[in-house]
mmCIF file of C-alpha atoms and ligand atoms in Angstrom:
data_model
loop_
_atom_site.group_PDB
_atom_site.id
_atom_site.type_symbol
_atom_site.label_atom_id
_atom_site.label_comp_id
_atom_site.label_asym_id
_atom_site.label_seq_id
_atom_site.Cartn_x
_atom_site.Cartn_y
_atom_site.Cartn_z
ATOM 1 C CA UNK A 558 -44.354 56.660 214.977
ATOM 2 C CA UNK A 559 -43.889 56.195 211.244
ATOM 3 C CA UNK A 560 -40.135 56.350 211.638
ATOM 4 C CA UNK A 561 -40.022 53.423 214.008
ATOM 5 C CA UNK A 562 -41.854 51.062 211.660
ATOM 6 C CA UNK A 563 -38.847 49.990 209.552
ATOM 7 C CA UNK A 564 -36.888 49.284 212.735
ATOM 8 C CA UNK A 565 -39.598 46.992 214.057
ATOM 9 C CA UNK A 566 -39.883 45.258 210.708
ATOM 10 C CA UNK A 567 -36.140 44.731 210.559
ATOM 11 C CA UNK A 568 -36.244 43.116 213.976
ATOM 12 C CA UNK A 569 -39.065 40.852 212.909
ATOM 13 C CA UNK A 570 -37.152 39.820 209.803
ATOM 14 C CA UNK A 571 -33.998 39.123 211.731
ATOM 15 C CA UNK A 572 -35.823 37.069 214.311
ATOM 16 C CA UNK A 573 -37.525 34.951 211.676
ATOM 17 C CA UNK A 574 -34.202 34.582 209.864
ATOM 18 C CA UNK A 575 -32.612 33.288 213.066
ATOM 19 C CA UNK A 576 -35.519 30.954 213.630
ATOM 20 C CA UNK A 577 -35.251 29.630 210.080
ATOM 21 C CA UNK A 578 -31.535 29.100 210.258
ATOM 22 C CA UNK A 579 -31.803 27.350 213.604
ATOM 23 C CA UNK A 580 -34.484 25.093 212.150
ATOM 24 C CA UNK A 581 -32.278 24.419 209.145
ATOM 25 C CA UNK A 582 -29.279 23.497 211.262
ATOM 26 C CA UNK A 583 -31.435 21.356 213.550
ATOM 27 C CA UNK A 584 -32.580 19.444 210.508
ATOM 28 C CA UNK A 585 -29.048 18.829 209.281
ATOM 29 C CA UNK A 586 -27.057 18.258 212.492
ATOM 30 C CA UNK A 587 -29.192 15.343 213.660
ATOM 31 C CA UNK A 588 -30.109 14.108 217.100
ATOM 32 C CA UNK A 589 -26.567 13.378 218.350
ATOM 33 C CA UNK A 590 -25.469 16.946 217.797
ATOM 34 C CA UNK A 591 -28.629 18.346 219.314
ATOM 35 C CA UNK A 592 -28.121 16.313 222.470
ATOM 36 C CA UNK A 593 -25.034 18.428 223.156
ATOM 37 C CA UNK A 594 -27.478 21.206 223.826
ATOM 38 C CA UNK A 595 -27.299 24.850 222.951
ATOM 39 C CA UNK A 596 -23.525 25.074 223.123
ATOM 40 C CA UNK A 597 -23.310 23.135 219.863
ATOM 41 C CA UNK A 598 -25.141 25.988 218.206
ATOM 42 C CA UNK A 599 -23.516 28.725 220.248
ATOM 43 C CA UNK A 600 -19.909 29.530 221.054
ATOM 44 C CA UNK A 601 -18.461 26.135 220.080
ATOM 45 C CA UNK A 602 -20.208 26.194 216.753
ATOM 46 C CA UNK A 603 -18.916 29.707 216.102
ATOM 47 C CA UNK A 604 -15.380 28.670 216.969
ATOM 48 C CA UNK A 605 -15.240 26.243 214.047
ATOM 49 C CA UNK A 606 -16.110 28.925 211.552
ATOM 50 C CA UNK A 607 -13.647 30.832 209.420
ATOM 51 C CA UNK A 608 -13.354 34.505 210.125
ATOM 52 C CA UNK A 609 -13.925 37.241 207.576
ATOM 53 C CA UNK A 610 -11.080 39.228 206.013
ATOM 54 C CA UNK A 611 -12.385 42.222 207.943
ATOM 55 C CA UNK A 612 -12.198 40.427 211.286
ATOM 56 C CA UNK A 613 -8.665 39.234 210.478
ATOM 57 C CA UNK A 614 -7.643 42.795 209.572
ATOM 58 C CA UNK A 615 -9.095 44.129 212.842
ATOM 59 C CA UNK A 616 -7.309 41.463 214.876
ATOM 60 C CA UNK A 617 -4.034 42.105 213.038
ATOM 61 C CA UNK A 618 -4.184 45.798 213.841
ATOM 62 C CA UNK A 619 -4.979 44.998 217.478
ATOM 63 C CA UNK A 620 -2.100 42.474 217.566
ATOM 64 C CA UNK A 621 0.282 45.197 216.342
ATOM 65 C CA UNK A 622 -1.047 47.629 218.951
ATOM 66 C CA UNK A 623 -0.585 44.997 221.674
ATOM 67 C CA UNK A 624 2.979 44.200 220.527
ATOM 68 C CA UNK A 625 3.837 47.903 220.734
ATOM 69 C CA UNK A 626 2.154 48.135 224.122
ATOM 70 C CA UNK A 627 4.079 45.131 225.391
ATOM 71 C CA UNK A 628 7.326 46.763 224.300
ATOM 72 C CA UNK A 629 6.645 49.983 226.176
ATOM 73 C CA UNK A 630 5.398 48.243 229.297
ATOM 74 C CA UNK A 631 8.476 46.006 229.331
ATOM 75 C CA UNK A 632 10.657 49.105 229.502
ATOM 76 C CA UNK A 633 8.643 50.483 232.416
ATOM 77 C CA UNK A 634 8.734 47.076 234.084
ATOM 78 C CA UNK A 635 12.494 46.593 233.734
ATOM 79 C CA UNK A 636 13.141 49.983 235.349
ATOM 80 C CA UNK A 637 10.262 50.403 237.810
ATOM 81 C CA UNK A 638 8.359 47.117 238.078
ATOM 82 C CA UNK A 639 8.138 44.963 241.182
ATOM 83 C CA UNK A 640 11.139 42.838 240.124
ATOM 84 C CA UNK A 641 13.336 45.858 239.332
ATOM 85 C CA UNK A 642 15.878 46.809 242.013
ATOM 86 C CA UNK A 643 14.958 49.611 244.388
ATOM 87 C CA UNK A 644 15.770 53.010 242.887
ATOM 88 C CA UNK A 645 14.890 56.679 243.103
ATOM 89 C CA UNK A 646 12.720 56.185 239.991
ATOM 90 C CA UNK A 647 10.818 53.307 241.580
ATOM 91 C CA UNK A 648 10.443 55.285 244.805
ATOM 92 C CA UNK A 649 9.153 58.189 242.709
ATOM 93 C CA UNK A 650 6.528 55.874 241.210
ATOM 94 C CA UNK A 651 5.459 54.692 244.668
ATOM 95 C CA UNK A 652 4.679 58.301 245.591
ATOM 96 C CA UNK A 653 1.675 57.894 243.264
ATOM 97 C CA UNK A 654 0.707 54.596 244.940
ATOM 98 C CA UNK A 655 2.672 52.078 247.000
ATOM 99 C CA UNK A 656 1.540 49.304 244.626
ATOM 100 C CA UNK A 657 2.719 50.992 241.420
ATOM 101 C CA UNK A 658 5.610 48.520 240.832
ATOM 102 C CA UNK A 659 3.185 45.563 241.140
ATOM 103 C CA UNK A 660 0.638 47.213 238.840
ATOM 104 C CA UNK A 661 3.345 47.924 236.248
ATOM 105 C CA UNK A 662 4.478 44.286 236.279
ATOM 106 C CA UNK A 663 0.892 43.019 235.973
ATOM 107 C CA UNK A 664 0.025 45.444 233.195
ATOM 108 C CA UNK A 665 3.117 44.182 231.312
ATOM 109 C CA UNK A 666 1.988 40.554 231.684
ATOM 110 C CA UNK A 667 -1.484 41.484 230.474
ATOM 111 C CA UNK A 668 -0.207 43.131 227.280
ATOM 112 C CA UNK A 669 2.033 40.187 226.486
ATOM 113 C CA UNK A 670 -0.924 37.835 226.943
ATOM 114 C CA UNK A 671 -3.058 39.983 224.597
ATOM 115 C CA UNK A 672 -0.365 39.989 221.935
ATOM 116 C CA UNK A 673 0.243 36.234 222.111
ATOM 117 C CA UNK A 674 -3.451 35.359 222.281
ATOM 118 C CA UNK A 675 -4.510 37.446 219.268
ATOM 119 C CA UNK A 676 -1.672 36.128 217.108
ATOM 120 C CA UNK A 677 -2.401 32.523 218.177
ATOM 121 C CA UNK A 678 -6.089 33.020 217.364
ATOM 122 C CA UNK A 679 -5.277 34.438 213.919
ATOM 123 C CA UNK A 680 -3.008 31.458 213.274
ATOM 124 C CA UNK A 681 -5.746 29.014 214.353
ATOM 125 C CA UNK A 682 -7.967 30.532 211.672
ATOM 126 C CA UNK A 683 -5.312 30.238 208.989
ATOM 127 C CA UNK A 684 -4.977 34.029 208.883
ATOM 128 C CA UNK A 685 -1.749 36.035 208.658
ATOM 129 C CA UNK A 686 -0.228 36.954 212.026
ATOM 130 C CA UNK A 687 1.767 40.063 212.956
ATOM 131 C CA UNK A 688 5.503 40.257 213.635
ATOM 132 C CA UNK A 689 7.204 43.603 214.294
ATOM 133 C CA UNK A 690 10.645 42.211 215.192
ATOM 134 C CA UNK A 691 12.311 43.680 212.114
ATOM 135 C CA UNK A 692 11.387 47.138 213.451
ATOM 136 C CA UNK A 693 13.117 46.552 216.788
ATOM 137 C CA UNK A 694 15.828 49.108 216.045
ATOM 138 C CA UNK A 695 15.428 51.905 218.613
ATOM 139 C CA UNK A 696 17.965 52.599 221.327
ATOM 140 C CA UNK A 697 16.451 52.573 224.802
ATOM 141 C CA UNK A 698 17.648 53.616 228.223
ATOM 142 C CA UNK A 699 21.432 53.594 228.788
ATOM 143 C CA UNK A 700 21.072 52.537 232.422
ATOM 144 C CA UNK A 701 23.862 50.085 233.303
ATOM 145 C CA UNK A 702 23.129 49.745 237.044
ATOM 146 C CA UNK A 703 20.436 47.215 236.101
ATOM 147 C CA UNK A 704 21.885 44.481 233.874
ATOM 148 C CA UNK A 705 20.316 43.758 230.484
ATOM 149 C CA UNK A 706 18.879 47.202 229.754
ATOM 150 C CA UNK A 707 21.653 49.155 228.015
ATOM 151 C CA UNK A 708 21.981 48.157 224.367
ATOM 152 C CA UNK A 709 18.621 46.337 224.207
ATOM 153 C CA UNK A 710 16.739 47.327 221.033
ATOM 154 C CA UNK A 711 13.192 48.645 221.360
ATOM 155 C CA UNK A 712 10.115 49.207 219.233
ATOM 156 C CA UNK A 713 8.977 52.279 221.150
ATOM 157 C CA UNK A 714 10.669 55.395 222.495
ATOM 158 C CA UNK A 715 9.731 56.495 226.037
ATOM 159 C CA UNK A 716 12.410 59.159 226.311
ATOM 160 C CA UNK A 717 10.964 61.915 224.080
ATOM 161 C CA UNK A 718 7.282 61.908 224.907
ATOM 162 C CA UNK A 719 4.735 64.643 224.356
ATOM 163 C CA UNK A 720 1.946 63.432 226.610
ATOM 164 C CA UNK A 721 -1.610 64.524 225.894
ATOM 165 C CA UNK A 722 -3.607 64.743 229.135
ATOM 166 C CA UNK A 723 -6.906 65.998 227.704
ATOM 167 C CA UNK A 724 -8.508 62.628 228.596
ATOM 168 C CA UNK A 725 -8.493 63.947 232.172
ATOM 169 C CA UNK A 726 -10.838 66.847 231.406
ATOM 170 C CA UNK A 727 -12.694 64.848 228.721
ATOM 171 C CA UNK A 728 -13.878 62.245 231.263
ATOM 172 C CA UNK A 729 -14.891 65.007 233.680
ATOM 173 C CA UNK A 730 -17.022 66.912 231.181
ATOM 174 C CA UNK A 731 -20.799 66.749 231.647
ATOM 175 C CA UNK A 732 -21.681 68.617 228.462
ATOM 176 C CA UNK A 733 -19.161 67.583 225.811
ATOM 177 C CA UNK A 734 -18.025 64.492 223.922
ATOM 178 C CA UNK A 735 -15.223 64.157 221.333
ATOM 179 C CA UNK A 736 -17.691 62.249 219.107
ATOM 180 C CA UNK A 737 -19.537 65.574 218.720
ATOM 181 C CA UNK A 738 -16.301 67.312 217.654
ATOM 182 C CA UNK A 739 -15.549 68.714 221.100
ATOM 183 C CA UNK A 740 -11.948 69.262 222.202
ATOM 184 C CA UNK A 741 -10.650 69.345 225.762
ATOM 185 C CA UNK A 742 -7.873 71.198 227.601
ATOM 186 C CA UNK A 743 -4.869 69.335 228.993
ATOM 187 C CA UNK A 744 -4.748 68.696 232.741
ATOM 188 C CA UNK A 745 -0.952 69.068 232.585
ATOM 189 C CA UNK A 746 -0.476 71.616 229.784
ATOM 190 C CA UNK A 747 3.345 71.580 229.899
ATOM 191 C CA UNK A 748 3.447 67.806 229.252
ATOM 192 C CA UNK A 749 1.603 68.356 225.974
ATOM 193 C CA UNK A 750 4.370 70.582 224.591
ATOM 194 C CA UNK A 751 8.045 69.727 224.350
ATOM 195 C CA UNK A 752 9.583 66.292 224.836
ATOM 196 C CA UNK A 753 9.995 64.528 228.165
ATOM 197 C CA UNK A 754 11.302 61.206 229.318
ATOM 198 C CA UNK A 755 9.070 58.819 231.268
ATOM 199 C CA UNK A 756 11.950 56.451 232.114
ATOM 200 C CA UNK A 757 15.433 57.058 233.536
ATOM 201 C CA UNK A 758 17.734 57.483 230.515
ATOM 202 C CA UNK A 759 20.887 56.798 232.527
ATOM 203 C CA UNK A 760 22.152 55.824 235.978
ATOM 204 C CA UNK A 761 21.894 59.401 237.271
ATOM 205 C CA UNK A 762 18.155 59.451 236.553
ATOM 206 C CA UNK A 763 17.657 55.954 237.993
ATOM 207 C CA UNK A 764 19.386 56.525 241.374
ATOM 208 C CA UNK A 765 19.878 52.833 242.129
ATOM 209 C CA UNK A 766 19.327 51.874 245.774
ATOM 210 C CA UNK A 767 17.717 55.184 246.736
ATOM 211 C CA UNK A 768 14.568 55.176 248.845
ATOM 212 C CA UNK A 769 15.000 58.748 250.036
ATOM 213 C CA UNK A 770 11.859 60.880 250.066
ATOM 214 C CA UNK A 771 11.055 63.406 248.891
ATOM 215 C CA UNK A 772 12.574 61.933 245.746
ATOM 216 C CA UNK A 773 15.023 64.040 243.743
ATOM 217 C CA UNK A 774 12.860 66.635 241.927
ATOM 218 C CA UNK A 775 13.920 65.650 238.385
ATOM 219 C CA UNK A 776 13.510 61.921 239.059
ATOM 220 C CA UNK A 777 10.055 62.535 240.560
ATOM 221 C CA UNK A 778 9.175 64.520 237.415
ATOM 222 C CA UNK A 779 10.109 61.451 235.326
ATOM 223 C CA UNK A 780 7.940 59.211 237.542
ATOM 224 C CA UNK A 781 5.044 61.711 237.329
ATOM 225 C CA UNK A 782 5.383 61.746 233.520
ATOM 226 C CA UNK A 783 5.197 57.939 233.517
ATOM 227 C CA UNK A 784 2.090 58.062 235.723
ATOM 228 C CA UNK A 785 0.213 60.263 233.238
ATOM 229 C CA UNK A 786 1.583 58.335 230.266
ATOM 230 C CA UNK A 787 0.214 55.057 231.652
ATOM 231 C CA UNK A 788 -3.296 56.510 231.674
ATOM 232 C CA UNK A 789 -2.855 58.164 228.266
ATOM 233 C CA UNK A 790 -2.020 54.802 226.698
ATOM 234 C CA UNK A 791 -4.941 53.107 228.406
ATOM 235 C CA UNK A 792 -7.629 55.665 227.638
ATOM 236 C CA UNK A 793 -6.590 55.115 224.016
ATOM 237 C CA UNK A 794 -6.969 51.341 224.334
ATOM 238 C CA UNK A 795 -10.326 51.826 226.063
ATOM 239 C CA UNK A 796 -11.731 53.812 223.124
ATOM 240 C CA UNK A 797 -9.967 51.766 220.438
ATOM 241 C CA UNK A 798 -11.525 48.463 221.494
ATOM 242 C CA UNK A 799 -15.000 49.910 222.069
ATOM 243 C CA UNK A 800 -14.895 51.641 218.670
ATOM 244 C CA UNK A 801 -13.460 48.826 216.610
ATOM 245 C CA UNK A 802 -15.830 46.248 218.143
ATOM 246 C CA UNK A 803 -18.595 47.853 216.096
ATOM 247 C CA UNK A 804 -16.932 46.598 212.877
ATOM 248 C CA UNK A 805 -16.495 42.989 213.930
ATOM 249 C CA UNK A 806 -18.562 40.291 212.170
ATOM 250 C CA UNK A 807 -18.158 37.031 214.114
ATOM 251 C CA UNK A 808 -19.595 36.688 217.592
ATOM 252 C CA UNK A 809 -16.401 34.993 218.753
ATOM 253 C CA UNK A 810 -14.167 37.810 217.479
ATOM 254 C CA UNK A 811 -16.558 40.245 219.154
ATOM 255 C CA UNK A 812 -16.113 38.257 222.366
ATOM 256 C CA UNK A 813 -12.320 38.594 222.028
ATOM 257 C CA UNK A 814 -12.489 42.324 221.372
ATOM 258 C CA UNK A 815 -14.924 42.980 224.247
ATOM 259 C CA UNK A 816 -13.026 40.758 226.681
ATOM 260 C CA UNK A 817 -9.575 42.205 225.970
ATOM 261 C CA UNK A 818 -11.022 45.699 225.642
ATOM 262 C CA UNK A 819 -12.485 45.306 229.116
ATOM 263 C CA UNK A 820 -9.072 44.830 230.661
ATOM 264 C CA UNK A 821 -7.837 47.965 228.874
ATOM 265 C CA UNK A 822 -10.672 49.784 230.652
ATOM 266 C CA UNK A 823 -9.646 48.298 234.020
ATOM 267 C CA UNK A 824 -6.081 49.425 233.426
ATOM 268 C CA UNK A 825 -7.220 52.916 232.471
ATOM 269 C CA UNK A 826 -9.327 53.280 235.576
ATOM 270 C CA UNK A 827 -6.425 52.238 237.794
ATOM 271 C CA UNK A 828 -3.892 54.536 236.138
ATOM 272 C CA UNK A 829 -6.396 57.396 236.049
ATOM 273 C CA UNK A 830 -6.737 57.105 239.827
ATOM 274 C CA UNK A 831 -2.967 56.942 240.426
ATOM 275 C CA UNK A 832 -2.056 59.841 238.119
ATOM 276 C CA UNK A 833 -4.015 62.143 240.392
ATOM 277 C CA UNK A 834 -1.443 61.460 243.128
ATOM 278 C CA UNK A 835 1.465 62.833 241.061
ATOM 279 C CA UNK A 836 3.631 65.036 243.264
ATOM 280 C CA UNK A 837 3.194 68.742 242.536
ATOM 281 C CA UNK A 838 6.537 70.107 241.244
ATOM 282 C CA UNK A 839 8.340 72.185 238.654
ATOM 283 C CA UNK A 840 11.248 70.679 236.724
ATOM 284 C CA UNK A 841 12.464 73.159 234.110
ATOM 285 C CA UNK A 842 9.624 73.609 231.604
ATOM 286 C CA UNK A 843 7.585 70.859 233.186
ATOM 287 C CA UNK A 844 4.980 71.817 235.795
ATOM 288 C CA UNK A 845 2.806 69.335 237.686
ATOM 289 C CA UNK A 846 0.040 71.244 239.493
ATOM 290 C CA UNK A 847 -1.574 69.870 242.638
ATOM 291 C CA UNK A 848 -4.693 68.077 241.393
ATOM 292 C CA UNK A 849 -5.706 66.578 244.726
ATOM 293 C CA UNK A 850 -8.971 67.626 246.237
ATOM 294 C CA UNK A 851 -7.207 69.112 249.265
ATOM 295 C CA UNK A 852 -7.354 72.456 247.552
ATOM 296 C CA UNK A 853 -10.394 73.827 245.738
ATOM 297 C CA UNK A 854 -10.301 72.660 242.100
ATOM 298 C CA UNK A 855 -12.719 73.168 239.243
ATOM 299 C CA UNK A 856 -14.532 69.871 238.620
ATOM 300 C CA UNK A 857 -12.717 69.570 235.278
ATOM 301 C CA UNK A 858 -9.487 68.977 237.241
ATOM 302 C CA UNK A 859 -10.518 67.509 240.608
ATOM 303 C CA UNK A 860 -8.431 64.366 241.127
ATOM 304 C CA UNK A 861 -11.039 62.175 242.838
ATOM 305 C CA UNK A 862 -13.594 62.503 240.041
ATOM 306 C CA UNK A 863 -12.303 59.373 238.319
ATOM 307 C CA UNK A 864 -15.683 57.863 237.503
ATOM 308 C CA UNK A 865 -16.720 58.914 233.983
ATOM 309 C CA UNK A 866 -19.106 61.876 234.334
ATOM 310 C CA UNK A 867 -22.373 61.384 232.435
ATOM 311 C CA UNK A 868 -22.255 63.398 229.207
ATOM 312 C CA UNK A 869 -23.947 63.677 225.823
ATOM 313 C CA UNK A 870 -24.027 60.432 223.859
ATOM 314 C CA UNK A 871 -25.325 59.575 220.352
ATOM 315 C CA UNK A 872 -27.722 62.534 220.230
ATOM 316 C CA UNK A 873 -28.357 65.548 222.419
ATOM 317 C CA UNK A 874 -32.037 64.554 222.488
ATOM 318 C CA UNK A 875 -31.160 61.736 224.907
ATOM 319 C CA UNK A 876 -30.398 62.186 228.613
ATOM 320 C CA UNK A 877 -26.681 62.371 229.467
ATOM 321 C CA UNK A 878 -24.990 59.023 229.995
ATOM 322 C CA UNK A 879 -21.813 57.808 231.728
ATOM 323 C CA UNK A 880 -19.822 56.257 228.877
ATOM 324 C CA UNK A 881 -16.483 55.535 227.248
ATOM 325 C CA UNK A 882 -15.627 58.462 224.981
ATOM 326 C CA UNK A 883 -14.925 58.606 222.069
ATOM 327 C CA UNK A 884 -16.462 55.487 220.527
ATOM 328 C CA UNK A 885 -17.158 56.632 216.959
ATOM 329 C CA UNK A 886 -15.823 53.880 214.746
ATOM 330 C CA UNK A 887 -14.886 55.679 211.513
ATOM 331 C CA UNK A 888 -11.103 55.761 210.990
ATOM 332 C CA UNK A 889 -10.452 54.577 214.544
ATOM 333 C CA UNK A 890 -7.358 52.483 213.761
ATOM 334 C CA UNK A 891 -5.668 55.293 211.851
ATOM 335 C CA UNK A 892 -6.695 57.643 214.656
ATOM 336 C CA UNK A 893 -4.876 55.409 217.139
ATOM 337 C CA UNK A 894 -1.741 55.414 214.970
ATOM 338 C CA UNK A 895 -1.864 59.220 214.776
ATOM 339 C CA UNK A 896 -2.354 59.609 218.536
ATOM 340 C CA UNK A 897 0.556 57.287 219.381
ATOM 341 C CA UNK A 898 2.751 59.032 216.811
ATOM 342 C CA UNK A 899 1.871 62.457 218.273
ATOM 343 C CA UNK A 900 2.735 61.014 221.691
ATOM 344 C CA UNK A 901 6.316 60.612 220.460
ATOM 345 C CA UNK A 902 6.230 56.880 221.073
ATOM 346 C CA UNK A 903 7.658 56.157 217.612
ATOM 347 C CA UNK A 904 10.290 58.922 217.481
ATOM 348 C CA UNK A 905 13.277 57.485 215.590
ATOM 349 C CA UNK A 906 11.300 54.728 213.857
ATOM 350 C CA UNK A 907 11.915 54.024 210.154
ATOM 351 C CA UNK A 908 9.609 55.052 207.280
ATOM 352 C CA UNK A 909 9.037 51.308 206.686
ATOM 353 C CA UNK A 910 7.666 50.968 210.226
ATOM 354 C CA UNK A 911 5.151 53.778 209.712
ATOM 355 C CA UNK A 912 4.144 52.381 206.322
ATOM 356 C CA UNK A 913 3.600 48.914 207.798
ATOM 357 C CA UNK A 914 1.528 50.274 210.688
ATOM 358 C CA UNK A 915 -0.534 52.558 208.436
ATOM 359 C CA UNK A 916 -1.288 49.629 206.103
ATOM 360 C CA UNK A 917 -2.561 47.553 209.025
ATOM 361 C CA UNK A 918 -4.666 50.497 210.220
ATOM 362 C CA UNK A 919 -6.134 51.126 206.754
ATOM 363 C CA UNK A 920 -7.141 47.494 206.369
ATOM 364 C CA UNK A 921 -8.724 47.461 209.844
ATOM 365 C CA UNK A 922 -10.623 50.675 209.078
ATOM 366 C CA UNK A 923 -11.935 49.156 205.852
ATOM 367 C CA UNK A 924 -13.497 46.237 207.763
ATOM 368 C CA UNK A 925 -17.280 46.264 207.786
ATOM 369 C CA UNK A 926 -19.671 44.298 209.930
ATOM 370 C CA UNK A 927 -20.932 41.346 207.870
ATOM 371 C CA UNK A 928 -23.756 39.430 209.451
HETATM 372 FE FE1 FE2 B 2347 -3.648 45.166 225.698
#
């Protein structure tokens, strides 16, 4: 009981502080302002405020992450999205779900909107924005059967990926949580070693015009790799936003982080569901096991267990809880940079690119909640 006393006192202090500051602003804003009602003291009021250096640093790191995300989704969209011409690759994607091309196009739009919104918001606050155009130096797919792809410079590399799929078993665990130091096995162990392409690198891997099923084994392997990569990217975004939100100071910036972070969660849930439909196959070193529930699977692999299993959270003294995991906030931005680098997404990028990204991550990780 003694331990809870300071907590209660803190609450009392905060409440009286809020009451005092509301009284103070009521005294100064006058009757006209008050007649606008609570909104004058709520979101609108907050919007006129400057943001802290910490909030700007967090938003800049998120802007960079969104720019990189946009770049990778654009590559998927050009080759497999709903506006891309029919191909063996696109048909391979539709083996995971008939709506995959639509989802890819929509996910691309969403990332672009995140990138543009965060930069516009930073600008509105007089803060520095983020531009990665000088790092657009990577060669992408050499497909020529779709115009405009070959020769286009990219920020990210989708052709030499090492895809971690431990999020699959992590979200199925009922007893472990990465925030407690736990590690999780890969659902697709072969994807986590070696380097694999998630997009057709050339016309032979695209198979323009082909709707034949079953899809060519190698092309289906590329589509399967994409399917798991989609979810890998999104589980990262899901944890990144939930973790970094805990360092935000302004209520409005918190609103931005929670609202954009929420769509990352929606994307993750969708891609998590679709990845489970990846066609079982072997393509050289790459093996996709059958994860569907048609055959007996341990629960750590069962494809229809896409709802986060309740697990330990904060302390083992509490009952298990269905949650995003991880959400520890220390070093989260640098952790995201490391995870994307290990994914192979930046293979071929310049030392200047890594330095720039690490600087943004360091500044975001130094941000502290100031209230
Ligand atoms: Fe995003």
